[in-house]
mmCIF file of C-alpha atoms in Angstrom:
data_model
loop_
_atom_site.group_PDB
_atom_site.id
_atom_site.type_symbol
_atom_site.label_atom_id
_atom_site.label_comp_id
_atom_site.label_asym_id
_atom_site.label_seq_id
_atom_site.Cartn_x
_atom_site.Cartn_y
_atom_site.Cartn_z
ATOM 1 C CA MET A 194 7.812 16.239 -11.341
ATOM 2 C CA ALA A 195 7.741 12.853 -9.687
ATOM 3 C CA GLU A 196 4.523 11.262 -8.552
ATOM 4 C CA PHE A 197 3.737 11.845 -4.869
ATOM 5 C CA LEU A 198 3.907 8.718 -2.770
ATOM 6 C CA PHE A 199 2.076 8.127 0.466
ATOM 7 C CA ILE A 200 5.074 6.392 2.029
ATOM 8 C CA THR A 201 8.710 7.416 1.624
ATOM 9 C CA PRO A 202 11.633 5.039 1.087
ATOM 10 C CA ALA A 203 13.005 6.076 4.460
ATOM 11 C CA GLU A 204 9.733 5.068 6.142
ATOM 12 C CA MET A 205 9.789 1.776 4.271
ATOM 13 C CA THR A 206 13.320 0.898 5.443
ATOM 14 C CA SER A 207 13.010 2.171 8.985
ATOM 15 C CA THR A 208 9.724 0.419 9.905
ATOM 16 C CA THR A 209 9.829 -2.870 7.941
ATOM 17 C CA ILE A 210 12.330 -5.711 7.188
ATOM 18 C CA MET A 211 13.417 -3.926 4.013
ATOM 19 C CA GLY A 212 17.099 -3.190 4.197
ATOM 20 C CA GLY A 213 18.374 0.377 4.121
ATOM 21 C CA ASN A 214 20.497 -0.409 1.055
ATOM 22 C CA ALA A 215 17.525 -1.528 -1.064
ATOM 23 C CA ASP A 216 17.360 0.733 -4.164
ATOM 24 C CA PRO A 217 14.184 2.896 -3.865
ATOM 25 C CA ASP A 218 13.972 2.975 -7.704
ATOM 26 C CA LEU A 219 13.221 -0.771 -7.577
ATOM 27 C CA TYR A 220 10.266 -0.523 -5.142
ATOM 28 C CA ARG A 221 8.882 2.944 -5.831
ATOM 29 C CA LEU A 222 6.675 1.408 -8.555
ATOM 30 C CA ASN A 223 5.172 -1.013 -5.980
ATOM 31 C CA ILE A 224 4.209 1.936 -3.762
ATOM 32 C CA ALA A 225 2.607 3.809 -6.674
ATOM 33 C CA ASN A 226 0.799 0.659 -7.820
ATOM 34 C CA VAL A 227 -0.632 0.031 -4.289
ATOM 35 C CA GLN A 228 -1.946 3.576 -4.258
ATOM 36 C CA LEU A 229 -3.898 2.939 -7.486
ATOM 37 C CA THR A 230 -4.951 -0.639 -6.908
ATOM 38 C CA VAL A 231 -5.681 -0.663 -3.179
ATOM 39 C CA ILE A 232 -5.958 2.815 -1.713
ATOM 40 C CA GLU A 233 -8.021 4.434 -4.496
ATOM 41 C CA PRO A 234 -10.564 1.584 -4.618
ATOM 42 C CA LEU A 235 -10.743 1.684 -0.783
ATOM 43 C CA LEU A 236 -11.357 5.477 -0.603
ATOM 44 C CA GLY A 237 -13.034 6.123 -3.962
ATOM 45 C CA THR A 238 -11.626 8.613 -6.393
ATOM 46 C CA THR A 239 -13.017 11.757 -4.812
ATOM 47 C CA LEU A 240 -11.567 11.147 -1.335
ATOM 48 C CA TYR A 241 -8.390 9.629 -2.855
ATOM 49 C CA ASN A 242 -7.772 12.806 -4.845
ATOM 50 C CA LYS A 243 -8.470 15.026 -1.832
ATOM 51 C CA ILE A 244 -6.008 13.056 0.356
ATOM 52 C CA LEU A 245 -3.436 12.930 -2.407
ATOM 53 C CA ALA A 246 -3.526 16.694 -3.034
ATOM 54 C CA GLU A 247 -3.532 17.682 0.667
ATOM 55 C CA ALA A 248 -0.855 15.152 1.601
ATOM 56 C CA GLU A 249 1.477 16.507 -1.066
ATOM 57 C CA ALA A 250 0.741 20.168 -0.053
ATOM 58 C CA VAL A 251 1.143 19.103 3.646
ATOM 59 C CA THR A 252 -2.306 20.583 4.521
ATOM 60 C CA LEU A 253 -4.136 17.569 5.929
ATOM 61 C CA SER A 254 -5.916 18.187 9.199
ATOM 62 C CA GLY A 255 -8.571 16.705 11.435
ATOM 63 C CA ASN A 256 -10.092 13.394 10.324
ATOM 64 C CA TYR A 257 -8.233 13.569 7.039
ATOM 65 C CA LEU A 258 -4.896 13.565 8.783
ATOM 66 C CA ILE A 259 -6.060 10.708 11.077
ATOM 67 C CA LEU A 260 -7.163 8.748 7.979
ATOM 68 C CA TYR A 261 -3.843 9.371 6.326
ATOM 69 C CA ASP A 262 -1.575 8.597 9.283
ATOM 70 C CA LYS A 263 -3.457 5.679 10.837
ATOM 71 C CA PHE A 264 -4.743 3.892 7.740
ATOM 72 C CA ILE A 265 -3.472 5.012 4.323
ATOM 73 C CA LYS A 266 0.184 5.065 5.212
ATOM 74 C CA PRO A 267 0.298 1.614 6.934
ATOM 75 C CA ILE A 268 -1.840 -0.043 4.207
ATOM 76 C CA THR A 269 0.386 1.443 1.480
ATOM 77 C CA LYS A 270 3.618 0.487 3.280
ATOM 78 C CA TYR A 271 2.678 -3.117 4.099
ATOM 79 C CA GLN A 272 1.053 -3.945 0.815
ATOM 80 C CA ALA A 273 3.858 -2.350 -1.251
ATOM 81 C CA LEU A 274 6.386 -4.466 0.699
ATOM 82 C CA ALA A 275 4.227 -7.612 0.231
ATOM 83 C CA GLU A 276 4.275 -6.976 -3.502
ATOM 84 C CA TYR A 277 7.989 -6.166 -3.664
ATOM 85 C CA ALA A 278 8.952 -9.261 -1.678
ATOM 86 C CA THR A 279 7.804 -11.471 -4.575
ATOM 87 C CA VAL A 280 9.983 -9.681 -7.178
ATOM 88 C CA ALA A 281 12.938 -8.421 -5.198
ATOM 89 C CA GLY A 282 16.186 -9.624 -6.588
ATOM 90 C CA PHE A 283 14.873 -9.938 -10.106
ATOM 91 C CA MET A 284 15.926 -7.577 -12.943
ATOM 92 C CA LEU A 285 14.698 -7.257 -16.547
ATOM 93 C CA THR A 286 17.198 -5.486 -18.794
ATOM 94 C CA ASN A 287 18.096 -5.266 -22.461
ATOM 95 C CA GLY A 288 20.427 -8.232 -21.829
ATOM 96 C CA GLY A 289 17.598 -10.414 -20.466
ATOM 97 C CA ALA A 290 16.059 -11.415 -17.214
ATOM 98 C CA PHE A 291 18.412 -11.897 -14.191
ATOM 99 C CA LYS A 292 18.344 -12.993 -10.594
ATOM 100 C CA HIS A 293 20.838 -11.221 -8.336
ATOM 101 C CA ALA A 294 22.732 -13.321 -5.775
ATOM 102 C CA PRO A 295 24.800 -11.397 -3.283
ATOM 103 C CA ASP A 296 27.971 -12.884 -1.741
ATOM 104 C CA ASN A 297 27.454 -14.829 1.549
ATOM 105 C CA ALA A 298 23.715 -15.007 1.063
ATOM 106 C CA GLU A 299 21.140 -17.543 -0.033
ATOM 107 C CA ILE A 300 18.350 -16.626 -2.427
ATOM 108 C CA MET A 301 14.907 -17.180 -0.893
ATOM 109 C CA THR A 302 12.782 -19.847 -2.500
ATOM 110 C CA LYS A 303 9.466 -19.002 -4.197
ATOM 111 C CA ASP A 304 7.588 -20.386 -1.186
ATOM 112 C CA GLU A 305 9.686 -18.329 1.279
ATOM 113 C CA LYS A 306 9.079 -15.119 -0.712
ATOM 114 C CA TYR A 307 5.324 -15.921 -0.878
ATOM 115 C CA SER A 308 5.279 -16.508 2.941
ATOM 116 C CA VAL A 309 6.897 -13.083 3.604
ATOM 117 C CA SER A 310 4.548 -11.479 1.113
ATOM 118 C CA GLN A 311 1.475 -13.005 2.886
ATOM 119 C CA ILE A 312 2.617 -11.740 6.275
ATOM 120 C CA TYR A 313 2.756 -8.173 4.977
ATOM 121 C CA SER A 314 -0.464 -8.499 3.002
ATOM 122 C CA GLY A 315 -2.063 -9.653 6.225
ATOM 123 C CA LEU A 316 -0.780 -6.588 8.092
ATOM 124 C CA ALA A 317 -2.245 -4.416 5.286
ATOM 125 C CA ASP A 318 -5.568 -6.272 5.628
ATOM 126 C CA THR A 319 -5.615 -5.561 9.339
ATOM 127 C CA TYR A 320 -5.523 -1.837 8.648
ATOM 128 C CA VAL A 321 -8.228 -2.233 5.887
ATOM 129 C CA ILE A 322 -10.515 -3.758 8.540
ATOM 130 C CA ARG A 323 -9.740 -1.011 10.973
ATOM 131 C CA PHE A 324 -10.363 1.602 8.314
ATOM 132 C CA THR A 325 -13.777 0.084 7.546
ATOM 133 C CA LYS A 326 -14.867 0.419 11.193
ATOM 134 C CA TRP A 327 -13.260 3.952 11.492
ATOM 135 C CA ILE A 328 -15.009 5.334 8.351
ATOM 136 C CA GLY A 329 -18.366 4.104 9.644
ATOM 137 C CA LEU A 330 -17.870 6.169 12.793
ATOM 138 C CA ASN A 331 -16.166 9.212 11.121
ATOM 139 C CA PRO A 332 -18.065 9.848 7.856
ATOM 140 C CA LEU A 333 -16.308 12.091 5.410
ATOM 141 C CA THR A 334 -18.295 13.883 2.708
ATOM 142 C CA GLU A 335 -15.934 12.783 -0.073
ATOM 143 C CA TYR A 336 -16.330 9.109 0.841
ATOM 144 C CA SER A 337 -18.962 7.715 -1.478
ATOM 145 C CA THR A 338 -19.674 4.241 -2.756
ATOM 146 C CA PHE A 339 -21.158 5.727 -5.967
ATOM 147 C CA GLN A 340 -19.195 8.257 -8.034
ATOM 148 C CA ASP A 341 -18.139 8.873 -11.609
ATOM 149 C CA GLU A 342 -14.734 7.215 -11.312
ATOM 150 C CA VAL A 343 -13.598 4.542 -8.865
ATOM 151 C CA ASN A 344 -16.269 3.807 -6.216
ATOM 152 C CA ALA A 345 -15.250 3.476 -2.621
ATOM 153 C CA SER A 346 -15.488 -0.092 -1.309
ATOM 154 C CA THR A 347 -15.206 -1.710 2.093
ATOM 155 C CA SER A 348 -14.817 -5.131 0.354
ATOM 156 C CA ILE A 349 -11.205 -5.897 -0.244
ATOM 157 C CA THR A 350 -9.909 -9.303 -1.329
ATOM 158 C CA ASN A 351 -6.155 -9.808 -0.807
ATOM 159 C CA ARG A 352 -3.898 -12.140 -2.777
ATOM 160 C CA GLY A 353 -4.387 -14.808 -0.157
ATOM 161 C CA GLY A 354 -8.016 -15.082 -1.111
ATOM 162 C CA TRP A 355 -9.396 -13.984 2.251
ATOM 163 C CA TYR A 356 -12.531 -11.820 2.034
ATOM 164 C CA PHE A 357 -13.052 -8.898 4.397
ATOM 165 C CA GLY A 358 -16.270 -7.124 3.666
ATOM 166 C CA THR A 359 -20.015 -6.974 3.856
ATOM 167 C CA ASP A 360 -20.935 -6.686 0.179
#
């Protein structure tokens, strides 16, 4: 069974600059990585596992559904796109490492890719800031900064080096 993702490929292509012909197999890993490296540390393992289980079962309701729709999905989408933007067009195979160049197109420079990536990381950070305010007004019992696995944290540092937090 495939790992449940908070954002679908269709949602990625219909609400971002990602083209509809982008192969989901190439960016699915970015979505899964964001769930583990951004969303779980933001929520903490206990709340993350609850959201993951109920989102997959389609049983989210109340503040959990608000959290999922208004914060988790946008953060996941924008940060996954930011990460994919830096590696899109590259392929590692048995034959070596390749850079794909479509006809009638120009490959983006490293700086251009980084610029696009930073735009989408910034959008994800905007939702992280909004989440921090929202969770303070809407406490959930599973949200804890001290737990056995990954602690919840309102301090997130993005790749651009900006710091948003109070710790």
